[in-house]
Amino acid sequence: MARLQQLLSAALLLLLSGHSGGTLVSGLLAAGTKWETPYHVINGPEAGPTVFLTGGLHGNEPAGALAADQIRHWPIIKGRLVVLPHANQPGLKAGTRHLPELAKEEADLNRNFPRTDADNQASTLIGREIWRLAQQSQPDWVIDLHEGYHFHQIQSKSVGSTILASRPWDQRTRPVVTRMLSTINATITDSRKHFLPLRGTANGSLTRAAAERLGASSLILETTTREQPLSLRVRQHRVMVRTLLQEIGILGDGAPTLTSPKDRLDLRVAIYDGGGAGTSGPRNLEQVMKTIPRSLNWRIGPADILEGALDHFDVVIFPGGSGSKQAAALGIQGRDKVREFIERGGGFVGICAGAYLAAANYSWSLKICNYNTFCETREIPGVGRKSMWYRGPSSTVTMQLTTEGHEILGRGVEPFHIRYHNGPIMSPAGIPELHDYQVLGWFRSEVFHYETQRGTMVNTPAIVSGKFGKGRVLSISPHPESSQKLRYLVARAIRWVGGL
Ligand SMILES: [Zn+2]
């Protein structure tokens, strides 16, 4: 019977190897159950150590899952990488730490593994499947990616921004952890947010079981969710894992932390969530992306862009927030990288703040589309000098698409209502080196905060498109991504700049 099961699972593995739904998959754990989740085995061209890398054991810690899902695309030069990015798949979907719907004592997946001095037996279906894969992999290293809620140095109750070693005294582990800490801390200016080493991992955790029973060097890498964008936390995981893999010779010295996805995809989209980006914009854009089949979206921040990460994408989206703060976070070099990306044929979608970023009239703006924004400072009687970009809190306006707008964005009921929150009022900049923009939609009503703004918004462009080099730019002043009914507009915009 056991033999038959082995044969069956080997057959399943064969069936699943190669492409499955556009994703390179080696196999599925808990196939056919609600815990089903893919794992990936990447073999280097030469023999070497095996690293077993897991993410998402806790469903409310997304950075580890995302990092593992990016690391599986790395070109390793020797050894073997076994990656299980979404260990607790239902928890990740629901955003819950625990395995949903299980009794309290078995709901924490990272306490399901064989305990010290107990039988070599994991609990729960998914726990047993992960433990089986771990044992089969015979790992030299087990790296489990997690997130804490606060910086350990500031709030000692949280394990955020730490590296926990199951066997900290181990000769093989210690120098590598030291190296990982110095590399990651060199990227963090605020020393209270530096990573610290911690000793020991919990009884029942994957790393402790792997250290005790498989003789693996086992680490838990914890980032901190508090006030840090997802792209930064995912990057920190990648930087630490890269250092480890370089130290043990699996990855080459000059390897970047982000590489092109190997999956078959129609559209690869980068969503900027670094400095100057609000929190709801990227989340709403992820909802939009769900409607685009065979697409991938990864969050990126300034450090990724400086590393050259845009090379791996077809489209970059800059969401709402503050255009000048986005520009400041990018810095001159980051802005150059974005411009070069579009010049070479990349697509750009800017929404509200992102549309300010694309404009031609600021010292800090990208100047990739030939429009100015209405932002001069006027003297308001009894108030003082005020900049004209501010029109008050979030509100609703009406807008209407043009014929060109229908071609690119599709046709719905018009005119329609749309959320507006101080997006740019666009007018021709007339810069000879830039192509003229095309109006895809007009504001048909307006909001104003100061009397001098009255009449300056109605019948001005709400959405424009243009060319920059070989690439396409599409700027949206209001917020279609924040209303479910209008998300199709954004999906069409993304597809169009991506050349689909
Ligand atoms: Zn955790």
Short mmCIF file of C-alpha atoms and ligand atoms in Angstrom, two decimals:
data_model
loop_
_atom_site.label_atom_id
_atom_site.label_comp_id
_atom_site.label_asym_id
_atom_site.label_seq_id
_atom_site.Cartn_x
_atom_site.Cartn_y
_atom_site.Cartn_z
CA MET A 1 0.00 0.00 0.00
CA ALA A 2 2.78 2.40 0.95
CA ARG A 3 4.56 1.45 -2.26
CA LEU A 4 1.44 2.18 -4.31
CA GLN A 5 1.11 5.56 -2.65
CA GLN A 6 4.73 6.32 -3.46
CA LEU A 7 4.15 5.40 -7.10
CA LEU A 8 1.05 7.53 -7.23
CA SER A 9 2.76 10.57 -5.76
CA ALA A 10 5.72 10.08 -8.14
CA ALA A 11 3.27 10.00 -11.06
CA LEU A 12 1.58 13.13 -9.75
CA LEU A 13 4.95 14.83 -9.49
CA LEU A 14 5.72 13.97 -13.10
CA LEU A 15 2.37 15.26 -14.25
CA LEU A 16 2.88 18.51 -12.43
CA SER A 17 6.47 19.17 -13.34
CA GLY A 18 6.93 21.82 -15.97
CA HIS A 19 4.19 24.32 -16.61
CA SER A 20 0.93 24.36 -14.78
CA GLY A 21 -1.35 27.32 -15.46
CA GLY A 22 1.63 29.37 -16.61
CA THR A 23 3.49 28.77 -13.35
CA LEU A 24 6.60 26.63 -13.12
CA VAL A 25 5.72 24.06 -10.51
CA SER A 26 7.52 20.97 -9.29
CA GLY A 27 4.60 19.65 -7.33
CA LEU A 28 1.68 20.33 -5.07
CA LEU A 29 1.45 19.61 -1.39
CA ALA A 30 -1.93 18.45 -0.09
CA ALA A 31 -3.16 18.26 -3.70
CA GLY A 32 -6.93 18.29 -4.06
CA THR A 33 -7.52 19.59 -0.54
CA LYS A 34 -8.19 23.12 0.62
CA TRP A 35 -4.58 23.26 1.85
CA GLU A 36 -3.21 22.61 -1.64
CA THR A 37 -0.09 24.64 -2.34
CA PRO A 38 2.73 24.47 -4.92
CA TYR A 39 6.39 23.87 -4.23
CA HIS A 40 9.35 24.38 -6.52
CA VAL A 41 12.59 22.43 -6.81
CA ILE A 42 15.40 24.31 -8.57
CA ASN A 43 18.56 22.35 -9.30
CA GLY A 44 21.84 24.11 -10.00
CA PRO A 45 24.18 22.88 -12.74
CA GLU A 46 26.63 21.52 -10.12
CA ALA A 47 26.24 19.59 -6.90
CA GLY A 48 26.12 21.64 -3.73
CA PRO A 49 24.13 22.28 -0.57
CA THR A 50 20.35 22.04 -0.41
CA VAL A 51 18.32 24.96 0.96
CA PHE A 52 14.70 24.44 1.97
CA LEU A 53 13.00 27.84 1.87
CA THR A 54 9.49 28.44 3.18
CA GLY A 55 7.19 31.46 3.33
CA GLY A 56 3.65 32.10 4.48
CA LEU A 57 3.44 29.63 7.38
CA HIS A 58 1.59 32.50 9.04
CA GLY A 59 -1.02 33.86 6.65
CA ASN A 60 -0.90 37.42 7.97
CA GLU A 61 2.81 37.75 7.13
CA PRO A 62 2.73 38.30 3.36
CA ALA A 63 6.33 39.45 2.82
CA GLY A 64 7.84 36.00 3.34
CA ALA A 65 5.45 34.40 0.88
CA LEU A 66 6.17 37.04 -1.76
CA ALA A 67 9.93 36.90 -1.23
CA ALA A 68 10.01 33.10 -1.55
CA ASP A 69 7.92 33.35 -4.70
CA GLN A 70 10.50 35.75 -6.18
CA ILE A 71 13.55 33.81 -4.98
CA ARG A 72 12.39 30.68 -6.82
CA HIS A 73 13.31 32.46 -10.07
CA TRP A 74 16.93 33.07 -9.08
CA PRO A 75 19.59 31.47 -11.31
CA ILE A 76 21.47 29.32 -8.82
CA ILE A 77 24.92 28.11 -9.82
CA LYS A 78 25.05 24.97 -7.72
CA GLY A 79 23.17 22.92 -5.18
CA ARG A 80 19.44 22.80 -4.84
CA LEU A 81 16.73 25.18 -3.78
CA VAL A 82 13.42 23.74 -2.58
CA VAL A 83 10.91 26.56 -2.22
CA LEU A 84 7.47 26.42 -0.63
CA PRO A 85 6.24 30.02 -0.90
CA HIS A 86 2.64 29.70 0.34
CA ALA A 87 2.79 27.15 3.14
CA ASN A 88 -0.52 28.29 4.66
CA GLN A 89 -2.35 29.10 1.44
CA PRO A 90 -5.88 29.52 2.93
CA GLY A 91 -4.46 31.70 5.72
CA LEU A 92 -2.63 33.90 3.21
CA LYS A 93 -5.83 34.31 1.20
CA ALA A 94 -7.79 35.24 4.33
CA GLY A 95 -4.96 37.28 5.86
CA THR A 96 -5.04 35.22 9.08
CA ARG A 97 -2.03 33.96 11.03
CA HIS A 98 -3.55 30.55 11.68
CA LEU A 99 -4.74 27.69 9.51
CA PRO A 100 -8.41 28.66 9.07
CA GLU A 101 -11.14 26.50 10.63
CA LEU A 102 -8.86 24.32 12.74
CA ALA A 103 -8.99 23.82 16.51
CA LYS A 104 -6.86 26.29 18.45
CA GLU A 105 -4.20 23.74 19.47
CA GLU A 106 -3.38 22.81 15.89
CA ALA A 107 -4.18 26.08 14.07
CA ASP A 108 -0.66 27.51 14.28
CA LEU A 109 1.14 25.79 11.40
CA ASN A 110 4.52 26.73 12.82
CA ARG A 111 3.81 24.65 15.95
CA ASN A 112 2.73 21.57 13.98
CA PHE A 113 6.16 20.01 13.52
CA PRO A 114 7.69 17.22 15.62
CA ARG A 115 8.42 18.49 19.13
CA THR A 116 11.63 18.02 21.04
CA ASP A 117 11.82 14.49 22.51
CA ALA A 118 8.42 13.52 21.00
CA ASP A 119 7.66 11.18 18.06
CA ASN A 120 8.80 12.17 14.59
CA GLN A 121 5.23 13.11 13.75
CA ALA A 122 3.79 16.39 12.51
CA SER A 123 0.16 17.36 13.10
CA THR A 124 -2.50 18.49 10.57
CA LEU A 125 -2.63 17.41 6.95
CA ILE A 126 -0.60 20.37 5.65
CA GLY A 127 1.88 20.10 8.54
CA ARG A 128 2.55 16.44 7.69
CA GLU A 129 2.90 17.23 3.97
CA ILE A 130 5.43 20.00 4.64
CA TRP A 131 7.37 17.78 7.04
CA ARG A 132 7.45 14.98 4.45
CA LEU A 133 8.82 17.39 1.82
CA ALA A 134 11.39 18.71 4.29
CA GLN A 135 12.59 15.19 5.13
CA GLN A 136 12.72 14.17 1.45
CA SER A 137 14.72 17.27 0.59
CA GLN A 138 17.49 16.42 3.09
CA PRO A 139 18.25 20.11 3.54
CA ASP A 140 21.54 21.53 4.75
CA TRP A 141 19.70 24.75 5.52
CA VAL A 142 16.09 25.46 6.41
CA ILE A 143 15.10 29.11 6.06
CA ASP A 144 11.61 30.14 7.15
CA LEU A 145 10.43 33.67 6.31
CA HIS A 146 8.20 35.52 8.78
CA GLU A 147 7.17 38.99 9.91
CA GLY A 148 6.85 40.60 13.34
CA TYR A 149 4.58 43.53 14.17
CA HIS A 150 7.25 45.80 15.67
CA PHE A 151 11.01 46.34 15.67
CA HIS A 152 12.47 44.09 18.36
CA GLN A 153 14.86 46.81 19.52
CA ILE A 154 11.96 49.19 20.14
CA GLN A 155 9.33 46.68 21.33
CA SER A 156 11.04 43.60 22.76
CA LYS A 157 7.76 41.61 22.83
CA SER A 158 7.89 41.41 19.05
CA VAL A 159 10.48 39.45 17.09
CA GLY A 160 10.32 41.94 14.18
CA SER A 161 13.66 42.61 12.46
CA THR A 162 15.55 39.65 13.87
CA ILE A 163 17.24 36.49 12.68
CA LEU A 164 16.42 33.54 14.93
CA ALA A 165 18.77 30.59 14.78
CA SER A 166 17.63 27.19 16.02
CA ARG A 167 21.23 26.31 16.86
CA PRO A 168 22.98 29.67 17.28
CA TRP A 169 26.17 28.04 18.59
CA ASP A 170 26.50 25.92 15.45
CA GLN A 171 29.83 26.53 13.65
CA ARG A 172 28.22 26.53 10.24
CA THR A 173 25.35 28.86 11.17
CA ARG A 174 27.08 31.57 13.15
CA PRO A 175 29.40 33.20 10.58
CA VAL A 176 26.63 33.19 7.96
CA VAL A 177 24.17 34.92 10.30
CA THR A 178 26.82 37.52 11.14
CA ARG A 179 27.25 38.19 7.44
CA MET A 180 23.49 38.37 6.81
CA LEU A 181 23.09 40.87 9.64
CA SER A 182 25.88 43.14 8.46
CA THR A 183 24.54 43.10 4.89
CA ILE A 184 20.94 43.88 5.80
CA ASN A 185 21.84 46.46 8.43
CA ALA A 186 24.00 48.34 5.93
CA THR A 187 20.72 49.08 4.05
CA ILE A 188 18.96 50.53 7.13
CA THR A 189 19.83 54.09 8.25
CA ASP A 190 17.85 54.12 11.53
CA SER A 191 19.88 51.92 13.88
CA ARG A 192 16.83 51.20 16.09
CA LYS A 193 15.45 49.35 13.09
CA HIS A 194 18.53 47.21 12.63
CA PHE A 195 18.18 43.43 12.67
CA LEU A 196 19.42 41.54 15.73
CA PRO A 197 20.31 37.88 16.22
CA LEU A 198 18.05 35.85 18.54
CA ARG A 199 18.73 32.42 19.98
CA GLY A 200 16.44 29.43 19.69
CA THR A 201 13.15 28.80 17.91
CA ALA A 202 9.82 27.61 19.32
CA ASN A 203 9.08 24.00 20.13
CA GLY A 204 7.00 22.62 17.25
CA SER A 205 8.40 25.09 14.72
CA LEU A 206 9.64 23.87 11.34
CA THR A 207 13.12 25.26 11.93
CA ARG A 208 13.55 23.63 15.36
CA ALA A 209 12.32 20.26 14.09
CA ALA A 210 14.62 20.52 11.06
CA ALA A 211 17.62 21.40 13.26
CA GLU A 212 16.95 18.56 15.70
CA ARG A 213 15.90 15.81 13.33
CA LEU A 214 17.48 16.67 9.96
CA GLY A 215 20.68 18.27 11.24
CA ALA A 216 19.92 21.38 9.20
CA SER A 217 21.19 24.85 9.97
CA SER A 218 17.85 26.51 10.57
CA LEU A 219 16.93 30.17 10.57
CA ILE A 220 13.76 32.21 10.88
CA LEU A 221 14.06 35.61 9.21
CA GLU A 222 11.63 38.16 10.63
CA THR A 223 10.90 41.51 9.00
CA THR A 224 8.73 44.18 10.62
CA THR A 225 5.31 45.12 9.23
CA ARG A 226 4.98 48.36 11.19
CA GLU A 227 5.08 51.46 8.97
CA GLN A 228 7.13 49.69 6.31
CA PRO A 229 5.83 49.14 2.78
CA LEU A 230 5.49 45.58 1.60
CA SER A 231 8.12 46.05 -1.12
CA LEU A 232 10.72 46.98 1.51
CA ARG A 233 9.96 43.98 3.72
CA VAL A 234 10.05 41.61 0.75
CA ARG A 235 13.32 43.17 -0.32
CA GLN A 236 14.82 42.71 3.15
CA HIS A 237 13.96 39.02 3.00
CA ARG A 238 15.57 38.76 -0.44
CA VAL A 239 18.71 40.62 0.65
CA MET A 240 19.19 38.29 3.63
CA VAL A 241 18.53 35.12 1.64
CA ARG A 242 20.85 36.33 -1.12
CA THR A 243 23.66 36.82 1.39
CA LEU A 244 23.12 33.31 2.73
CA LEU A 245 23.08 31.73 -0.74
CA GLN A 246 26.21 33.65 -1.74
CA GLU A 247 27.99 32.64 1.46
CA ILE A 248 27.34 28.96 0.77
CA GLY A 249 28.17 29.25 -2.93
CA ILE A 250 24.70 28.64 -4.39
CA LEU A 251 24.44 32.11 -5.87
CA GLY A 252 27.06 34.19 -7.71
CA ASP A 253 28.58 37.34 -6.25
CA GLY A 254 26.91 39.90 -8.49
CA ALA A 255 23.43 38.34 -8.36
CA PRO A 256 20.55 40.85 -8.15
CA THR A 257 17.80 40.31 -5.56
CA LEU A 258 15.05 40.44 -8.16
CA THR A 259 15.12 38.50 -11.43
CA SER A 260 12.66 37.95 -14.27
CA PRO A 261 9.85 35.53 -13.48
CA LYS A 262 10.32 32.26 -15.37
CA ASP A 263 6.58 31.62 -15.61
CA ARG A 264 4.76 32.08 -18.91
CA LEU A 265 2.98 35.39 -18.55
CA ASP A 266 1.34 37.99 -20.78
CA LEU A 267 1.94 40.94 -18.51
CA ARG A 268 4.37 41.67 -15.66
CA VAL A 269 3.38 44.70 -13.63
CA ALA A 270 5.34 46.56 -10.96
CA ILE A 271 3.24 48.46 -8.41
CA TYR A 272 5.20 51.19 -6.65
CA ASP A 273 4.51 51.29 -2.90
CA GLY A 274 7.58 53.16 -1.62
CA GLY A 275 7.84 56.68 -0.18
CA GLY A 276 4.99 58.97 -1.26
CA ALA A 277 2.59 56.11 -2.09
CA GLY A 278 -0.61 55.75 -0.05
CA THR A 279 -1.59 52.38 1.37
CA SER A 280 -4.97 51.88 -0.33
CA GLY A 281 -3.75 52.55 -3.90
CA PRO A 282 -1.47 49.50 -4.20
CA ARG A 283 -4.13 47.30 -2.58
CA ASN A 284 -6.82 48.48 -4.99
CA LEU A 285 -4.44 47.97 -7.90
CA GLU A 286 -3.89 44.38 -6.79
CA GLN A 287 -7.66 43.91 -7.07
CA VAL A 288 -7.51 45.34 -10.60
CA MET A 289 -4.67 42.96 -11.49
CA LYS A 290 -6.79 39.96 -10.49
CA THR A 291 -8.96 40.68 -13.54
CA ILE A 292 -6.01 40.43 -15.97
CA PRO A 293 -5.38 36.79 -16.83
CA ARG A 294 -1.83 35.41 -17.03
CA SER A 295 -0.43 38.49 -15.35
CA LEU A 296 1.85 38.98 -12.38
CA ASN A 297 2.18 41.99 -10.11
CA TRP A 298 4.97 42.61 -7.67
CA ARG A 299 5.38 45.59 -5.36
CA ILE A 300 8.53 47.61 -5.87
CA GLY A 301 10.23 50.45 -4.03
CA PRO A 302 13.07 52.87 -4.75
CA ALA A 303 15.84 50.40 -3.79
CA ASP A 304 14.43 47.84 -6.25
CA ILE A 305 14.27 50.44 -9.02
CA LEU A 306 17.88 51.49 -8.34
CA GLU A 307 18.90 47.83 -8.53
CA GLY A 308 17.44 47.71 -12.06
CA ALA A 309 14.29 45.79 -11.17
CA LEU A 310 12.17 47.52 -13.81
CA ASP A 311 13.96 45.38 -16.43
CA HIS A 312 11.80 42.48 -15.29
CA PHE A 313 8.46 44.19 -15.90
CA ASP A 314 6.31 45.38 -18.79
CA VAL A 315 4.50 48.09 -16.84
CA VAL A 316 5.09 50.25 -13.77
CA ILE A 317 2.22 51.88 -11.89
CA PHE A 318 2.60 54.86 -9.57
CA PRO A 319 -0.50 55.13 -7.37
CA GLY A 320 -2.03 57.93 -5.32
CA GLY A 321 -0.24 59.65 -2.45
CA SER A 322 2.16 62.52 -3.03
CA GLY A 323 3.92 62.99 -6.37
CA SER A 324 6.70 65.14 -4.94
CA LYS A 325 7.34 62.62 -2.16
CA GLN A 326 7.42 59.77 -4.67
CA ALA A 327 9.93 61.78 -6.69
CA ALA A 328 12.02 62.49 -3.57
CA ALA A 329 12.00 58.82 -2.56
CA LEU A 330 13.14 57.81 -6.06
CA GLY A 331 15.90 60.40 -6.14
CA ILE A 332 17.47 61.60 -9.38
CA GLN A 333 18.90 58.17 -10.21
CA GLY A 334 15.64 56.37 -9.54
CA ARG A 335 13.75 58.86 -11.70
CA ASP A 336 16.26 58.33 -14.50
CA LYS A 337 15.68 54.58 -14.22
CA VAL A 338 11.92 55.06 -14.62
CA ARG A 339 12.40 57.36 -17.63
CA GLU A 340 14.84 54.92 -19.25
CA PHE A 341 12.40 52.06 -18.66
CA ILE A 342 9.64 53.87 -20.57
CA GLU A 343 12.00 55.14 -23.24
CA ARG A 344 12.99 51.52 -23.99
CA GLY A 345 9.34 50.49 -24.38
CA GLY A 346 7.99 50.06 -20.86
CA GLY A 347 4.50 51.16 -19.90
CA PHE A 348 3.65 53.76 -17.26
CA VAL A 349 0.34 54.31 -15.47
CA GLY A 350 0.17 57.21 -13.03
CA ILE A 351 -2.89 57.72 -10.86
CA CYS A 352 -3.41 61.06 -9.08
CA ALA A 353 0.04 61.49 -7.43
CA GLY A 354 1.46 59.25 -10.15
CA ALA A 355 0.00 61.63 -12.73
CA TYR A 356 1.75 64.56 -11.02
CA LEU A 357 4.95 62.51 -11.15
CA ALA A 358 4.63 62.09 -14.94
CA ALA A 359 4.03 65.80 -15.56
CA ALA A 360 6.36 68.21 -17.38
CA ASN A 361 6.29 71.22 -15.09
CA TYR A 362 8.10 70.38 -11.85
CA SER A 363 11.85 70.28 -11.23
CA TRP A 364 11.23 66.84 -9.68
CA SER A 365 8.71 65.42 -12.15
CA LEU A 366 9.55 62.77 -14.74
CA LYS A 367 8.63 64.90 -17.77
CA ILE A 368 7.39 61.88 -19.69
CA CYS A 369 4.10 63.41 -20.80
CA ASN A 370 3.57 66.82 -22.32
CA TYR A 371 1.28 68.41 -19.74
CA ASN A 372 1.50 70.95 -16.97
CA THR A 373 -0.50 70.77 -13.78
CA PHE A 374 -2.46 73.68 -12.33
CA CYS A 375 -0.39 74.28 -9.22
CA GLU A 376 0.67 77.90 -9.06
CA THR A 377 0.45 79.78 -5.80
CA ARG A 378 -2.23 82.49 -5.56
CA GLU A 379 -2.96 85.09 -2.95
CA ILE A 380 -6.27 84.21 -1.27
CA PRO A 381 -7.79 87.25 0.51
CA GLY A 382 -7.79 86.72 4.26
CA VAL A 383 -6.04 83.33 3.89
CA GLY A 384 -2.62 84.04 2.43
CA ARG A 385 -0.67 82.46 -0.40
CA LYS A 386 -2.02 79.02 -1.26
CA SER A 387 -1.06 76.45 -3.85
CA MET A 388 -3.85 75.68 -6.26
CA TRP A 389 -3.45 71.90 -6.32
CA TYR A 390 -5.47 71.51 -3.10
CA ARG A 391 -9.22 71.23 -3.70
CA GLY A 392 -10.35 69.69 -0.43
CA PRO A 393 -11.13 66.19 0.85
CA SER A 394 -12.02 63.20 -1.32
CA SER A 395 -15.17 63.87 -3.38
CA THR A 396 -17.12 62.67 -6.39
CA VAL A 397 -17.10 64.29 -9.84
CA THR A 398 -18.53 63.29 -13.20
CA MET A 399 -16.45 62.47 -16.24
CA GLN A 400 -16.87 61.31 -19.80
CA LEU A 401 -14.57 59.41 -22.17
CA THR A 402 -13.61 60.58 -25.65
CA THR A 403 -13.68 58.41 -28.81
CA GLU A 404 -9.99 57.65 -28.24
CA GLY A 405 -10.85 56.92 -24.63
CA HIS A 406 -13.47 54.37 -25.70
CA GLU A 407 -10.94 52.62 -27.93
CA ILE A 408 -8.39 52.24 -25.17
CA LEU A 409 -10.51 52.05 -22.03
CA GLY A 410 -13.78 50.54 -23.26
CA ARG A 411 -17.30 51.87 -23.12
CA GLY A 412 -19.66 52.01 -20.15
CA VAL A 413 -22.56 54.21 -19.05
CA GLU A 414 -21.68 57.88 -19.51
CA PRO A 415 -21.19 60.36 -18.03
CA PHE A 416 -20.19 58.50 -14.86
CA HIS A 417 -19.26 59.36 -11.30
CA ILE A 418 -15.69 58.95 -10.15
CA ARG A 419 -13.79 59.62 -6.92
CA TYR A 420 -11.52 62.65 -7.07
CA HIS A 421 -8.90 63.63 -4.49
CA ASN A 422 -6.71 66.54 -5.63
CA GLY A 423 -5.50 64.94 -8.84
CA PRO A 424 -3.77 67.18 -11.38
CA ILE A 425 -5.65 69.60 -13.59
CA MET A 426 -3.79 69.01 -16.84
CA SER A 427 -3.08 71.42 -19.71
CA PRO A 428 -0.64 71.35 -22.65
CA ALA A 429 2.99 72.02 -21.68
CA GLY A 430 4.11 72.49 -25.30
CA ILE A 431 7.58 71.06 -24.78
CA PRO A 432 8.96 70.46 -28.31
CA GLU A 433 10.90 67.29 -27.37
CA LEU A 434 7.77 65.60 -26.02
CA HIS A 435 4.91 64.11 -28.04
CA ASP A 436 1.52 65.75 -27.62
CA TYR A 437 -0.84 63.89 -25.35
CA GLN A 438 -4.23 62.58 -26.32
CA VAL A 439 -7.28 63.22 -24.13
CA LEU A 440 -9.05 59.98 -23.20
CA GLY A 441 -11.58 61.51 -20.82
CA TRP A 442 -12.86 64.89 -19.59
CA PHE A 443 -13.98 66.10 -16.22
CA ARG A 444 -17.61 67.20 -16.65
CA SER A 445 -17.97 68.68 -13.20
CA GLU A 446 -15.56 70.13 -10.68
CA VAL A 447 -14.69 70.64 -7.06
CA PHE A 448 -12.89 73.66 -5.66
CA HIS A 449 -11.69 74.84 -2.30
CA TYR A 450 -10.72 78.43 -3.16
CA GLU A 451 -12.83 80.80 -5.23
CA THR A 452 -9.91 81.29 -7.66
CA GLN A 453 -10.20 77.61 -8.60
CA ARG A 454 -13.81 77.95 -9.78
CA GLY A 455 -14.16 77.02 -13.44
CA THR A 456 -10.59 75.71 -13.75
CA MET A 457 -11.41 71.99 -13.58
CA VAL A 458 -14.65 71.40 -15.48
CA ASN A 459 -14.02 70.29 -19.10
CA THR A 460 -10.30 69.74 -18.51
CA PRO A 461 -8.64 66.33 -19.16
CA ALA A 462 -9.23 63.65 -16.52
CA ILE A 463 -7.26 60.97 -18.36
CA VAL A 464 -4.55 61.46 -20.98
CA SER A 465 -2.18 59.18 -22.84
CA GLY A 466 1.06 59.79 -24.64
CA LYS A 467 4.24 58.27 -26.00
CA PHE A 468 7.67 58.59 -24.48
CA GLY A 469 10.44 57.00 -26.52
CA LYS A 470 9.19 53.52 -27.36
CA GLY A 471 6.92 53.40 -24.33
CA ARG A 472 3.39 54.44 -23.48
CA VAL A 473 2.28 56.72 -20.67
CA LEU A 474 -1.24 56.96 -19.29
CA SER A 475 -2.10 59.48 -16.59
CA ILE A 476 -5.32 59.38 -14.60
CA SER A 477 -6.19 62.35 -12.39
CA PRO A 478 -9.15 60.82 -10.45
CA HIS A 479 -9.38 57.40 -8.74
CA PRO A 480 -11.16 54.73 -10.82
CA GLU A 481 -9.18 52.00 -9.00
CA SER A 482 -10.97 52.75 -5.73
CA SER A 483 -14.43 51.90 -7.05
CA GLN A 484 -15.16 48.34 -8.07
CA LYS A 485 -17.38 49.45 -10.96
CA LEU A 486 -14.58 51.41 -12.61
CA ARG A 487 -11.70 49.00 -12.13
CA TYR A 488 -12.12 47.78 -15.69
CA LEU A 489 -10.88 51.21 -16.85
CA VAL A 490 -7.64 50.74 -14.96
CA ALA A 491 -7.25 47.17 -16.19
CA ARG A 492 -7.68 48.39 -19.76
CA ALA A 493 -5.19 51.21 -19.13
CA ILE A 494 -2.60 48.77 -17.78
CA ARG A 495 -3.10 46.40 -20.71
CA TRP A 496 -2.78 49.23 -23.19
CA VAL A 497 0.46 50.66 -21.84
CA GLY A 498 1.74 47.07 -21.65
CA GLY A 499 1.07 46.66 -25.39
CA LEU A 500 -1.62 43.98 -24.95
ZN ZN B 1 5.30 34.20 11.81
#
